[in-house]
mmCIF file of C-alpha atoms and ligand atoms in Angstrom:
data_model
loop_
_atom_site.group_PDB
_atom_site.id
_atom_site.type_symbol
_atom_site.label_atom_id
_atom_site.label_comp_id
_atom_site.label_asym_id
_atom_site.label_seq_id
_atom_site.Cartn_x
_atom_site.Cartn_y
_atom_site.Cartn_z
ATOM 1 C CA MET A 1031 -18.549 -4.637 -2.759
ATOM 2 C CA LYS A 1032 -17.330 -6.366 -5.903
ATOM 3 C CA MET A 1033 -15.729 -4.790 -8.938
ATOM 4 C CA LYS A 1034 -18.215 -3.624 -11.575
ATOM 5 C CA PHE A 1035 -17.606 -3.631 -15.311
ATOM 6 C CA PRO A 1036 -19.525 -1.219 -17.571
ATOM 7 C CA VAL A 1037 -19.363 -3.650 -20.489
ATOM 8 C CA GLU A 1038 -21.512 -1.545 -22.827
ATOM 9 C CA ALA A 1039 -19.189 1.419 -22.427
ATOM 10 C CA PHE A 1040 -16.172 -0.826 -23.021
ATOM 11 C CA ALA A 1041 -17.509 -1.623 -26.509
ATOM 12 C CA SER A 1042 -16.422 1.791 -27.795
ATOM 13 C CA ILE A 1043 -13.031 1.924 -26.022
ATOM 14 C CA GLU A 1044 -9.887 0.789 -27.806
ATOM 15 C CA THR A 1045 -8.225 -2.153 -26.056
ATOM 16 C CA PRO A 1046 -6.065 -3.032 -24.259
ATOM 17 C CA PHE A 1047 -6.497 -0.731 -21.287
ATOM 18 C CA TYR A 1048 -6.385 -0.896 -17.528
ATOM 19 C CA TYR A 1049 -9.757 -0.303 -15.941
ATOM 20 C CA TYR A 1050 -9.969 0.890 -12.338
ATOM 21 C CA ASP A 1051 -13.122 0.807 -10.248
ATOM 22 C CA VAL A 1052 -12.794 3.964 -8.153
ATOM 23 C CA ASP A 1053 -15.584 2.942 -5.761
ATOM 24 C CA LEU A 1054 -13.750 -0.258 -4.901
ATOM 25 C CA LEU A 1055 -10.456 1.606 -4.534
ATOM 26 C CA LYS A 1056 -12.041 4.099 -2.162
ATOM 27 C CA ALA A 1057 -13.744 1.353 -0.172
ATOM 28 C CA THR A 1058 -10.377 -0.422 0.146
ATOM 29 C CA LEU A 1059 -8.633 2.748 1.289
ATOM 30 C CA ASP A 1060 -11.438 3.430 3.771
ATOM 31 C CA ALA A 1061 -11.051 -0.094 5.138
ATOM 32 C CA VAL A 1062 -7.292 0.154 5.586
ATOM 33 C CA LYS A 1063 -7.607 3.550 7.277
ATOM 34 C CA ARG A 1064 -10.379 2.359 9.554
ATOM 35 C CA GLU A 1065 -8.549 -0.804 10.618
ATOM 36 C CA ALA A 1066 -5.212 0.967 11.177
ATOM 37 C CA ALA A 1067 -6.929 3.699 13.181
ATOM 38 C CA LYS A 1068 -8.001 1.107 15.752
ATOM 39 C CA TYR A 1069 -4.434 1.206 17.046
ATOM 40 C CA GLU A 1070 -2.500 4.123 18.442
ATOM 41 C CA GLY A 1071 0.492 5.139 16.318
ATOM 42 C CA PHE A 1072 -0.135 2.951 13.227
ATOM 43 C CA HIS A 1073 0.698 4.750 9.951
ATOM 44 C CA VAL A 1074 0.033 3.469 6.442
ATOM 45 C CA HIS A 1075 2.242 4.414 3.485
ATOM 46 C CA TYR A 1076 1.192 3.313 0.027
ATOM 47 C CA ALA A 1077 4.008 1.485 -1.814
ATOM 48 C CA ILE A 1078 3.868 3.459 -5.029
ATOM 49 C CA LYS A 1079 5.740 0.792 -6.940
ATOM 50 C CA ALA A 1080 2.507 -1.191 -7.104
ATOM 51 C CA ASN A 1081 0.879 1.457 -9.285
ATOM 52 C CA TYR A 1082 2.061 5.003 -9.827
ATOM 53 C CA ASN A 1083 -0.843 6.112 -12.033
ATOM 54 C CA HIS A 1084 -1.216 9.790 -11.187
ATOM 55 C CA ARG A 1085 -4.987 9.754 -10.794
ATOM 56 C CA LEU A 1086 -4.875 6.774 -8.454
ATOM 57 C CA LEU A 1087 -2.166 8.491 -6.412
ATOM 58 C CA GLU A 1088 -4.415 11.501 -6.028
ATOM 59 C CA ILE A 1089 -7.154 9.278 -4.642
ATOM 60 C CA VAL A 1090 -4.658 7.673 -2.259
ATOM 61 C CA ASN A 1091 -3.611 11.140 -1.141
ATOM 62 C CA GLN A 1092 -7.232 12.208 -0.609
ATOM 63 C CA ALA A 1093 -7.556 9.243 1.751
ATOM 64 C CA GLY A 1094 -4.714 10.744 3.802
ATOM 65 C CA ILE A 1095 -2.317 7.881 3.210
ATOM 66 C CA GLY A 1096 1.437 8.512 2.899
ATOM 67 C CA ALA A 1097 3.871 7.087 0.350
ATOM 68 C CA ASP A 1098 6.663 4.539 0.238
ATOM 69 C CA CYS A 1099 8.994 5.241 -2.679
ATOM 70 C CA VAL A 1100 11.915 3.378 -4.225
ATOM 71 C CA SER A 1101 13.237 5.931 -6.701
ATOM 72 C CA GLY A 1102 13.519 9.664 -7.191
ATOM 73 C CA GLY A 1103 10.811 9.328 -9.820
ATOM 74 C CA GLU A 1104 8.473 7.817 -7.251
ATOM 75 C CA VAL A 1105 9.278 10.554 -4.733
ATOM 76 C CA ARG A 1106 8.378 13.102 -7.416
ATOM 77 C CA ALA A 1107 5.200 11.185 -8.316
ATOM 78 C CA ALA A 1108 4.137 11.190 -4.658
ATOM 79 C CA LEU A 1109 4.752 14.916 -4.277
ATOM 80 C CA ASN A 1110 3.030 15.700 -7.602
ATOM 81 C CA ALA A 1111 -0.043 13.874 -6.363
ATOM 82 C CA GLY A 1112 -0.072 16.136 -3.314
ATOM 83 C CA ILE A 1113 1.214 13.623 -0.787
ATOM 84 C CA PRO A 1114 2.989 15.720 1.878
ATOM 85 C CA ALA A 1115 6.774 15.210 2.025
ATOM 86 C CA GLY A 1116 6.381 14.564 5.749
ATOM 87 C CA LYS A 1117 4.552 11.313 4.910
ATOM 88 C CA VAL A 1118 7.085 10.049 2.351
ATOM 89 C CA VAL A 1119 9.610 7.301 3.044
ATOM 90 C CA PHE A 1120 12.297 6.409 0.514
ATOM 91 C CA ALA A 1121 13.793 2.897 0.350
ATOM 92 C CA GLY A 1122 16.070 1.061 -2.044
ATOM 93 C CA VAL A 1123 19.586 -0.351 -2.172
ATOM 94 C CA GLY A 1124 20.830 1.934 -4.917
ATOM 95 C CA LYS A 1125 19.775 5.507 -4.220
ATOM 96 C CA THR A 1126 21.813 7.857 -6.415
ATOM 97 C CA ASP A 1127 23.094 11.265 -5.307
ATOM 98 C CA LYS A 1128 20.512 12.896 -7.548
ATOM 99 C CA GLU A 1129 17.665 10.962 -5.926
ATOM 100 C CA ILE A 1130 18.950 11.657 -2.417
ATOM 101 C CA ALA A 1131 19.344 15.365 -3.190
ATOM 102 C CA LEU A 1132 15.821 15.597 -4.561
ATOM 103 C CA SER A 1133 14.435 13.920 -1.453
ATOM 104 C CA LEU A 1134 16.453 16.105 0.921
ATOM 105 C CA ASP A 1135 15.306 19.247 -0.890
ATOM 106 C CA ALA A 1136 11.703 18.070 -0.613
ATOM 107 C CA GLY A 1137 12.166 17.335 3.101
ATOM 108 C CA ILE A 1138 10.903 13.752 3.118
ATOM 109 C CA PHE A 1139 10.136 12.054 6.408
ATOM 110 C CA CYS A 1140 12.691 9.243 6.304
ATOM 111 C CA PHE A 1141 15.261 7.377 4.210
ATOM 112 C CA ASN A 1142 15.247 3.632 4.718
ATOM 113 C CA VAL A 1143 18.981 3.047 4.470
ATOM 114 C CA GLU A 1144 20.638 -0.182 3.464
ATOM 115 C CA SER A 1145 24.437 0.260 3.577
ATOM 116 C CA VAL A 1146 27.254 2.365 5.041
ATOM 117 C CA PRO A 1147 28.279 3.944 1.699
ATOM 118 C CA GLU A 1148 24.687 5.037 1.218
ATOM 119 C CA ILE A 1149 24.590 6.599 4.699
ATOM 120 C CA GLU A 1150 27.844 8.412 3.884
ATOM 121 C CA ALA A 1151 26.321 9.786 0.682
ATOM 122 C CA ILE A 1152 23.271 11.037 2.594
ATOM 123 C CA GLU A 1153 25.508 12.630 5.261
ATOM 124 C CA ARG A 1154 27.553 14.469 2.607
ATOM 125 C CA LEU A 1155 24.508 15.724 0.679
ATOM 126 C CA ALA A 1156 22.648 16.706 3.850
ATOM 127 C CA ALA A 1157 25.736 18.586 5.154
ATOM 128 C CA GLU A 1158 25.981 20.500 1.853
ATOM 129 C CA ARG A 1159 22.416 21.632 2.410
ATOM 130 C CA GLY A 1160 22.759 22.280 6.106
ATOM 131 C CA VAL A 1161 19.933 19.860 6.930
ATOM 132 C CA VAL A 1162 19.631 16.705 9.006
ATOM 133 C CA ALA A 1163 18.257 13.610 7.237
ATOM 134 C CA GLN A 1164 16.155 11.194 9.244
ATOM 135 C CA VAL A 1165 17.021 7.574 8.530
ATOM 136 C CA ALA A 1166 15.772 4.123 9.465
ATOM 137 C CA VAL A 1167 18.147 1.200 9.016
ATOM 138 C CA ARG A 1168 16.660 -1.565 6.933
ATOM 139 C CA VAL A 1169 17.458 -4.768 8.758
ATOM 140 C CA ASN A 1170 17.452 -8.058 6.955
ATOM 141 C CA PRO A 1171 15.478 -10.189 9.436
ATOM 142 C CA ASN A 1172 16.363 -13.480 7.742
ATOM 143 C CA VAL A 1173 12.720 -14.526 7.817
ATOM 144 C CA GLY A 1174 11.555 -16.594 4.853
ATOM 145 C CA ALA A 1175 8.234 -15.606 3.428
ATOM 146 C CA HIS A 1176 6.234 -18.405 1.850
ATOM 147 C CA THR A 1177 5.757 -16.822 -1.511
ATOM 148 C CA HIS A 1178 7.424 -16.838 -4.926
ATOM 149 C CA ALA A 1179 11.256 -16.815 -4.674
ATOM 150 C CA ASN A 1180 11.465 -13.702 -6.857
ATOM 151 C CA ILE A 1181 9.397 -11.676 -4.403
ATOM 152 C CA THR A 1182 11.022 -12.863 -1.155
ATOM 153 C CA THR A 1183 13.241 -10.146 0.201
ATOM 154 C CA GLY A 1184 14.020 -10.882 3.846
ATOM 155 C CA LEU A 1185 16.489 -13.762 3.559
ATOM 156 C CA ALA A 1186 20.196 -13.378 4.319
ATOM 157 C CA GLU A 1187 20.946 -14.206 0.676
ATOM 158 C CA ASN A 1188 18.813 -11.304 -0.632
ATOM 159 C CA LYS A 1189 20.489 -8.020 -1.544
ATOM 160 C CA PHE A 1190 18.240 -6.020 0.767
ATOM 161 C CA GLY A 1191 19.025 -4.543 4.151
ATOM 162 C CA VAL A 1192 21.823 -4.792 6.672
ATOM 163 C CA ASN A 1193 22.451 -8.191 8.259
ATOM 164 C CA TYR A 1194 22.116 -8.627 12.023
ATOM 165 C CA GLU A 1195 25.857 -8.962 12.589
ATOM 166 C CA GLN A 1196 26.506 -5.654 10.859
ATOM 167 C CA LEU A 1197 23.796 -3.634 12.574
ATOM 168 C CA ASP A 1198 25.831 -2.480 15.564
ATOM 169 C CA ALA A 1199 28.615 -1.127 13.367
ATOM 170 C CA VAL A 1200 26.116 0.647 11.117
ATOM 171 C CA ILE A 1201 24.480 2.333 14.110
ATOM 172 C CA ASP A 1202 27.957 3.424 15.303
ATOM 173 C CA VAL A 1203 28.572 5.041 11.925
ATOM 174 C CA ILE A 1204 25.253 6.900 12.032
ATOM 175 C CA GLU A 1205 25.807 8.071 15.598
ATOM 176 C CA SER A 1206 29.160 9.536 14.579
ATOM 177 C CA MET A 1207 27.508 11.719 11.961
ATOM 178 C CA SER A 1208 25.967 15.121 12.407
ATOM 179 C CA HIS A 1209 23.621 15.339 9.397
ATOM 180 C CA VAL A 1210 22.025 11.930 9.635
ATOM 181 C CA LYS A 1211 19.728 11.048 12.506
ATOM 182 C CA LEU A 1212 18.682 7.490 13.296
ATOM 183 C CA ILE A 1213 14.948 7.418 13.967
ATOM 184 C CA GLY A 1214 13.976 3.835 13.328
ATOM 185 C CA LEU A 1215 14.363 0.337 11.987
ATOM 186 C CA HIS A 1216 12.854 -0.896 8.754
ATOM 187 C CA PHE A 1217 11.955 -4.434 7.679
ATOM 188 C CA HIS A 1218 10.212 -6.098 4.763
ATOM 189 C CA ILE A 1219 10.024 -9.860 4.302
ATOM 190 C CA GLY A 1220 8.267 -10.250 0.973
ATOM 191 C CA SER A 1221 5.089 -9.810 -0.961
ATOM 192 C CA GLN A 1222 1.780 -11.626 -1.553
ATOM 193 C CA LEU A 1223 1.720 -13.164 1.927
ATOM 194 C CA LEU A 1224 -1.630 -14.627 2.873
ATOM 195 C CA VAL A 1225 -0.693 -16.490 6.054
ATOM 196 C CA MET A 1226 -0.194 -14.305 9.068
ATOM 197 C CA ASP A 1227 2.496 -16.687 10.424
ATOM 198 C CA ASP A 1228 5.162 -15.006 8.319
ATOM 199 C CA PHE A 1229 4.301 -11.637 9.853
ATOM 200 C CA ILE A 1230 4.305 -13.215 13.323
ATOM 201 C CA ALA A 1231 7.811 -14.558 12.633
ATOM 202 C CA LEU A 1232 8.859 -11.038 11.681
ATOM 203 C CA CYS A 1233 7.346 -9.633 14.896
ATOM 204 C CA CYS A 1234 9.365 -12.149 16.937
ATOM 205 C CA ARG A 1235 12.601 -11.123 15.225
ATOM 206 C CA ILE A 1236 11.845 -7.449 15.810
ATOM 207 C CA ASN A 1237 11.043 -8.103 19.475
ATOM 208 C CA GLU A 1238 14.378 -9.903 19.943
ATOM 209 C CA LEU A 1239 16.237 -7.146 18.186
ATOM 210 C CA GLN A 1240 14.571 -4.387 20.165
ATOM 211 C CA GLU A 1241 15.446 -6.153 23.426
ATOM 212 C CA LEU A 1242 19.040 -6.527 22.284
ATOM 213 C CA LEU A 1243 19.313 -2.852 21.379
ATOM 214 C CA VAL A 1244 18.029 -1.848 24.810
ATOM 215 C CA GLU A 1245 20.430 -4.252 26.574
ATOM 216 C CA THR A 1246 23.526 -3.482 24.560
ATOM 217 C CA ARG A 1247 23.103 0.181 23.741
ATOM 218 C CA GLY A 1248 20.201 1.429 25.849
ATOM 219 C CA LEU A 1249 18.670 2.346 22.507
ATOM 220 C CA VAL A 1250 14.940 2.824 21.931
ATOM 221 C CA LEU A 1251 14.034 4.262 18.543
ATOM 222 C CA PRO A 1252 10.824 6.197 17.947
ATOM 223 C CA HIS A 1253 9.824 4.394 14.712
ATOM 224 C CA ILE A 1254 9.482 0.835 13.472
ATOM 225 C CA ASN A 1255 8.584 0.178 9.837
ATOM 226 C CA VAL A 1256 7.479 -3.359 9.004
ATOM 227 C CA GLY A 1257 7.203 -2.924 5.233
ATOM 228 C CA GLY A 1258 4.303 -4.369 3.282
ATOM 229 C CA GLY A 1259 3.472 -7.734 1.845
ATOM 230 C CA LEU A 1260 -0.174 -8.417 2.644
ATOM 231 C CA GLY A 1261 -1.476 -10.617 -0.169
ATOM 232 C CA ILE A 1262 -4.716 -10.654 -2.079
ATOM 233 C CA ARG A 1263 -6.932 -13.460 -3.364
ATOM 234 C CA TYR A 1264 -6.158 -13.807 -7.059
ATOM 235 C CA ASP A 1265 -8.355 -16.906 -7.127
ATOM 236 C CA PHE A 1266 -11.565 -15.243 -5.885
ATOM 237 C CA PRO A 1267 -11.453 -11.482 -6.504
ATOM 238 C CA ASP A 1268 -15.203 -11.088 -6.140
ATOM 239 C CA ARG A 1269 -15.435 -13.071 -2.922
ATOM 240 C CA TYR A 1270 -12.504 -11.199 -1.366
ATOM 241 C CA PRO A 1271 -12.458 -7.751 -2.994
ATOM 242 C CA ILE A 1272 -11.030 -6.091 0.103
ATOM 243 C CA PRO A 1273 -8.106 -7.782 1.892
ATOM 244 C CA ASP A 1274 -8.345 -8.748 5.525
ATOM 245 C CA PHE A 1275 -6.765 -5.621 6.980
ATOM 246 C CA GLU A 1276 -8.402 -6.375 10.315
ATOM 247 C CA ALA A 1277 -6.437 -9.614 10.755
ATOM 248 C CA TYR A 1278 -3.287 -8.017 9.372
ATOM 249 C CA PHE A 1279 -3.131 -5.099 11.803
ATOM 250 C CA ALA A 1280 -4.316 -7.284 14.690
ATOM 251 C CA THR A 1281 -1.380 -9.627 13.997
ATOM 252 C CA TYR A 1282 1.049 -6.779 14.541
ATOM 253 C CA ALA A 1283 -0.880 -5.341 17.479
ATOM 254 C CA ASN A 1284 -0.895 -8.737 19.203
ATOM 255 C CA ASN A 1285 2.633 -9.878 18.425
ATOM 256 C CA LEU A 1286 4.867 -6.858 18.221
ATOM 257 C CA LYS A 1287 6.106 -5.422 21.503
ATOM 258 C CA LEU A 1288 6.288 -1.701 20.908
ATOM 259 C CA HIS A 1289 7.904 0.622 23.417
ATOM 260 C CA PRO A 1290 5.640 3.333 24.830
ATOM 261 C CA GLY A 1291 5.026 5.983 22.187
ATOM 262 C CA GLN A 1292 6.791 4.016 19.450
ATOM 263 C CA GLN A 1293 5.170 4.583 16.051
ATOM 264 C CA LEU A 1294 4.544 1.685 13.660
ATOM 265 C CA HIS A 1295 4.681 2.199 9.900
ATOM 266 C CA PHE A 1296 3.373 -0.056 7.122
ATOM 267 C CA GLU A 1297 4.182 0.033 3.418
ATOM 268 C CA LEU A 1298 1.272 -1.629 1.676
ATOM 269 C CA GLY A 1299 1.181 -1.797 -2.096
ATOM 270 C CA ARG A 1300 -0.650 -4.703 -3.651
ATOM 271 C CA SER A 1301 -3.372 -4.972 -1.015
ATOM 272 C CA LEU A 1302 -4.499 -1.384 -1.638
ATOM 273 C CA VAL A 1303 -4.806 -1.407 -5.424
ATOM 274 C CA ALA A 1304 -4.774 -4.920 -6.904
ATOM 275 C CA GLN A 1305 -8.451 -5.815 -6.773
ATOM 276 C CA CYS A 1306 -9.796 -2.532 -8.124
ATOM 277 C CA GLY A 1307 -7.941 -2.952 -11.425
ATOM 278 C CA ALA A 1308 -8.362 -5.223 -14.443
ATOM 279 C CA LEU A 1309 -6.646 -5.399 -17.790
ATOM 280 C CA ILE A 1310 -9.345 -5.216 -20.447
ATOM 281 C CA THR A 1311 -8.491 -6.870 -23.736
ATOM 282 C CA ARG A 1312 -10.251 -8.105 -26.891
ATOM 283 C CA ALA A 1313 -9.938 -11.499 -28.511
ATOM 284 C CA THR A 1314 -8.248 -10.875 -31.843
ATOM 285 C CA TYR A 1315 -8.333 -14.456 -33.109
ATOM 286 C CA ILE A 1316 -9.273 -17.917 -31.967
ATOM 287 C CA LYS A 1317 -6.723 -20.380 -33.231
ATOM 288 C CA ASN A 1318 -6.950 -24.153 -33.209
ATOM 289 C CA GLY A 1319 -3.579 -25.813 -32.664
ATOM 290 C CA THR A 1320 -3.043 -29.554 -32.937
ATOM 291 C CA CYS A 1321 -3.655 -30.180 -29.262
ATOM 292 C CA LYS A 1322 -4.742 -26.763 -27.961
ATOM 293 C CA LYS A 1323 -7.154 -23.956 -28.599
ATOM 294 C CA PHE A 1324 -5.706 -20.487 -28.285
ATOM 295 C CA VAL A 1325 -7.489 -17.247 -27.595
ATOM 296 C CA ILE A 1326 -5.117 -14.621 -28.978
ATOM 297 C CA VAL A 1327 -5.838 -11.313 -27.266
ATOM 298 C CA ASP A 1328 -4.646 -7.801 -28.010
ATOM 299 C CA ALA A 1329 -2.910 -7.418 -24.618
ATOM 300 C CA GLY A 1330 0.520 -8.932 -24.215
ATOM 301 C CA MET A 1331 3.133 -9.701 -21.603
ATOM 302 C CA ASN A 1332 4.364 -6.135 -22.086
ATOM 303 C CA ASP A 1333 1.044 -4.900 -20.637
ATOM 304 C CA LEU A 1334 0.944 -7.391 -17.758
ATOM 305 C CA ILE A 1335 4.129 -9.326 -17.130
ATOM 306 C CA ARG A 1336 3.181 -11.151 -13.925
ATOM 307 C CA PRO A 1337 2.108 -14.457 -15.543
ATOM 308 C CA ALA A 1338 5.272 -14.598 -17.682
ATOM 309 C CA LEU A 1339 7.621 -13.462 -14.921
ATOM 310 C CA TYR A 1340 6.248 -15.256 -11.872
ATOM 311 C CA ASP A 1341 3.929 -17.818 -13.380
ATOM 312 C CA ALA A 1342 1.266 -15.786 -11.591
ATOM 313 C CA TYR A 1343 -2.388 -16.746 -11.699
ATOM 314 C CA HIS A 1344 -4.936 -14.123 -12.740
ATOM 315 C CA ARG A 1345 -8.605 -14.921 -13.240
ATOM 316 C CA ILE A 1346 -9.715 -14.229 -16.775
ATOM 317 C CA GLU A 1347 -13.364 -13.505 -17.484
ATOM 318 C CA ASN A 1348 -15.078 -13.195 -20.807
ATOM 319 C CA LEU A 1349 -17.382 -10.223 -20.262
ATOM 320 C CA THR A 1350 -19.321 -10.740 -23.484
ATOM 321 C CA SER A 1351 -19.941 -14.485 -23.653
ATOM 322 C CA ASP A 1352 -21.896 -16.856 -21.473
ATOM 323 C CA LYS A 1353 -21.722 -19.750 -23.894
ATOM 324 C CA PRO A 1354 -20.750 -23.233 -22.643
ATOM 325 C CA ASP A 1355 -17.154 -23.565 -21.524
ATOM 326 C CA GLU A 1356 -14.237 -24.625 -23.622
ATOM 327 C CA VAL A 1357 -10.590 -25.032 -22.626
ATOM 328 C CA TYR A 1358 -8.125 -22.422 -23.883
ATOM 329 C CA ASP A 1359 -4.662 -21.020 -23.560
ATOM 330 C CA VAL A 1360 -5.041 -17.239 -23.522
ATOM 331 C CA VAL A 1361 -1.999 -15.713 -25.200
ATOM 332 C CA GLY A 1362 -0.769 -12.312 -26.332
ATOM 333 C CA PRO A 1363 0.692 -11.141 -29.645
ATOM 334 C CA VAL A 1364 4.273 -10.583 -28.439
ATOM 335 C CA CYS A 1365 7.050 -12.598 -30.088
ATOM 336 C CA GLU A 1366 7.961 -14.610 -27.007
ATOM 337 C CA SER A 1367 6.736 -18.088 -26.088
ATOM 338 C CA SER A 1368 6.249 -16.864 -22.532
ATOM 339 C CA ASP A 1369 3.613 -14.359 -23.700
ATOM 340 C CA VAL A 1370 0.909 -16.503 -22.133
ATOM 341 C CA PHE A 1371 -1.708 -15.308 -19.633
ATOM 342 C CA CYS A 1372 -2.991 -18.767 -18.754
ATOM 343 C CA LYS A 1373 -2.899 -22.352 -19.926
ATOM 344 C CA ASP A 1374 -5.690 -24.925 -20.190
ATOM 345 C CA ARG A 1375 -8.224 -22.550 -18.660
ATOM 346 C CA ARG A 1376 -11.906 -23.400 -18.761
ATOM 347 C CA MET A 1377 -13.908 -20.395 -19.882
ATOM 348 C CA PRO A 1378 -16.977 -19.585 -21.973
ATOM 349 C CA SER A 1379 -16.638 -20.264 -25.679
ATOM 350 C CA THR A 1380 -14.906 -17.189 -27.040
ATOM 351 C CA GLN A 1381 -15.124 -15.437 -30.395
ATOM 352 C CA ARG A 1382 -13.148 -12.759 -32.155
ATOM 353 C CA GLY A 1383 -14.146 -9.385 -30.675
ATOM 354 C CA ASP A 1384 -15.130 -10.699 -27.245
ATOM 355 C CA ILE A 1385 -14.007 -8.509 -24.358
ATOM 356 C CA LEU A 1386 -12.011 -10.204 -21.599
ATOM 357 C CA ALA A 1387 -11.094 -8.924 -18.170
ATOM 358 C CA ILE A 1388 -7.813 -10.105 -16.645
ATOM 359 C CA ARG A 1389 -8.629 -9.613 -12.998
ATOM 360 C CA SER A 1390 -6.696 -8.441 -9.931
ATOM 361 C CA ALA A 1391 -4.305 -6.476 -12.131
ATOM 362 C CA GLY A 1392 -4.353 -3.120 -10.335
ATOM 363 C CA ALA A 1393 -1.011 -3.826 -8.651
ATOM 364 C CA TYR A 1394 2.226 -4.455 -10.548
ATOM 365 C CA GLY A 1395 0.298 -4.352 -13.826
ATOM 366 C CA GLU A 1396 0.312 -0.907 -15.393
ATOM 367 C CA ALA A 1397 3.391 -0.047 -13.312
ATOM 368 C CA MET A 1398 5.421 -2.860 -14.882
ATOM 369 C CA ALA A 1399 4.242 -2.347 -18.478
ATOM 370 C CA PHE A 1400 6.892 -1.799 -21.139
ATOM 371 C CA GLY A 1401 7.137 -1.123 -24.851
ATOM 372 C CA TYR A 1402 8.682 -4.294 -26.285
ATOM 373 C CA ASN A 1403 7.816 -4.896 -29.945
ATOM 374 C CA CYS A 1404 7.076 -1.162 -30.287
ATOM 375 C CA ARG A 1405 3.824 -1.755 -28.524
ATOM 376 C CA GLU A 1406 2.066 1.246 -27.034
ATOM 377 C CA LEU A 1407 1.862 1.363 -23.279
ATOM 378 C CA PRO A 1408 -1.603 0.436 -22.052
ATOM 379 C CA ARG A 1409 -3.891 3.341 -21.233
ATOM 380 C CA ALA A 1410 -5.897 3.717 -18.038
ATOM 381 C CA VAL A 1411 -9.638 4.241 -17.783
ATOM 382 C CA LEU A 1412 -11.208 5.033 -14.426
ATOM 383 C CA SER A 1413 -14.826 4.204 -13.641
ATOM 384 C CA THR A 1414 -15.327 7.928 -13.135
ATOM 385 C CA ASP A 1415 -14.378 8.563 -16.790
ATOM 386 C CA ILE A 1416 -17.387 6.626 -18.048
HETATM 387 N N1 LLP B 2986 8.127 -2.241 1.042
HETATM 388 C C1 LLP B 2986 9.209 -2.755 0.434
HETATM 389 C C2 LLP B 2986 10.534 -2.489 0.990
HETATM 390 C C3 LLP B 2986 9.051 -3.562 -0.719
HETATM 391 O O1 LLP B 2986 10.117 -4.079 -1.306
HETATM 392 C C4 LLP B 2986 7.753 -3.816 -1.223
HETATM 393 C C5 LLP B 2986 7.562 -4.609 -2.429
HETATM 394 C C6 LLP B 2986 6.662 -3.229 -0.555
HETATM 395 C C7 LLP B 2986 6.887 -2.462 0.584
HETATM 396 C C8 LLP B 2986 5.252 -3.436 -1.005
HETATM 397 O O2 LLP B 2986 4.899 -4.779 -0.941
HETATM 398 P P1 LLP B 2986 3.376 -5.223 -1.194
HETATM 399 O O3 LLP B 2986 2.537 -4.673 -0.042
HETATM 400 O O4 LLP B 2986 2.937 -4.708 -2.510
HETATM 401 O O5 LLP B 2986 3.452 -6.701 -1.181
HETATM 402 N N2 LLP B 2986 6.259 -7.230 -8.808
HETATM 403 C C9 LLP B 2986 5.935 -8.244 -7.832
HETATM 404 C C10 LLP B 2986 5.949 -7.701 -6.433
HETATM 405 C C11 LLP B 2986 7.252 -7.048 -6.067
HETATM 406 C C12 LLP B 2986 7.238 -6.481 -4.674
HETATM 407 C C13 LLP B 2986 8.463 -5.704 -4.404
HETATM 408 N N3 LLP B 2986 8.525 -5.075 -3.131
HETATM 409 C C14 LLP B 2986 4.595 -8.839 -8.194
HETATM 410 O O6 LLP B 2986 4.030 -8.487 -9.220
HETATM 411 O O7 LLP B 2986 4.105 -9.738 -7.495
#
């Protein structure tokens, strides 16, 4: 099933806007559910950071998928969309008292904790409320993911998690507390990973660690959370509209040694929503430079920052021209030289008014939009609106 664009309807919609193909989203959610359900005790949480659009969250909730949140705002967004608190996990190195309190009051499933001071804050706030908070310690597995440096999170030098050497002491602290209960371990090595080897490396580290915990402390925890990170094909969105969830879950099933009854949690963001979304924009001007031709579009880096921030590749399609190709830089109107969506890209000859789709933008697109230059935030149009 590939993404469909109702180009005629787009003609009367003001650009730029994010367009989401609900059929493709639902097919993707069905696929992830189906593949995870092949294994006993596999649970999928949607990493809301990828896209917190309320209507998409409702669809995620209808599919019965939980939520992975990294702020109080995301916890609220998950609950507002109807996601049960019992399926919400809350991660992040800098949880404030206010965010912790909100999550305790809602009764979320688990806090992924990253430091002793944070655990102390949770203990204090949980004691005030007379509740017990369930926590999983985020362990920094020191596994390098082969992806962009800015989205690698599992190296010792990254700010995330508790290092191996500190883990024992952190568990001691938790065990000494009465309002915090250790229920699991949490890991995440990075994002946009397309080779399963990185996940296999993570499985090996978790296996070692689990063995060590049994040997040294006789400790078996009921939950393991391996984070997210499954990548998508930005180069061929129509050939690979739905990520290979089968291979992904099989990798964990085949390489991770779970104890009997141990539950395995996943926090998938990009792979669930990226391919069903595109940023739709119009060509405002075609400009001939001395050595380049520019298509200046009405979307900017404030609408989709990935190319400027990570040098990320997104396919760009002209939905209204099938003329012979020319070579263009597609750029936005924002006053920054990095406001460039692509350079030296071959695409059909483009004219003012043509409608372009910047593909695979459903994840970390709308969610990362901002208002620089007093630009309006991009709106969202769902296929079901048309
Ligand atoms: N769990 C944790 C702890 C994470 O830090 C992340 C992403 C996820 C789950 C979800 O990862 P995913 O399945 O989406 O790869 N803005 C960047 C990506 C940042 C990812 C941050 N953490 C981008 O546009 O590529």
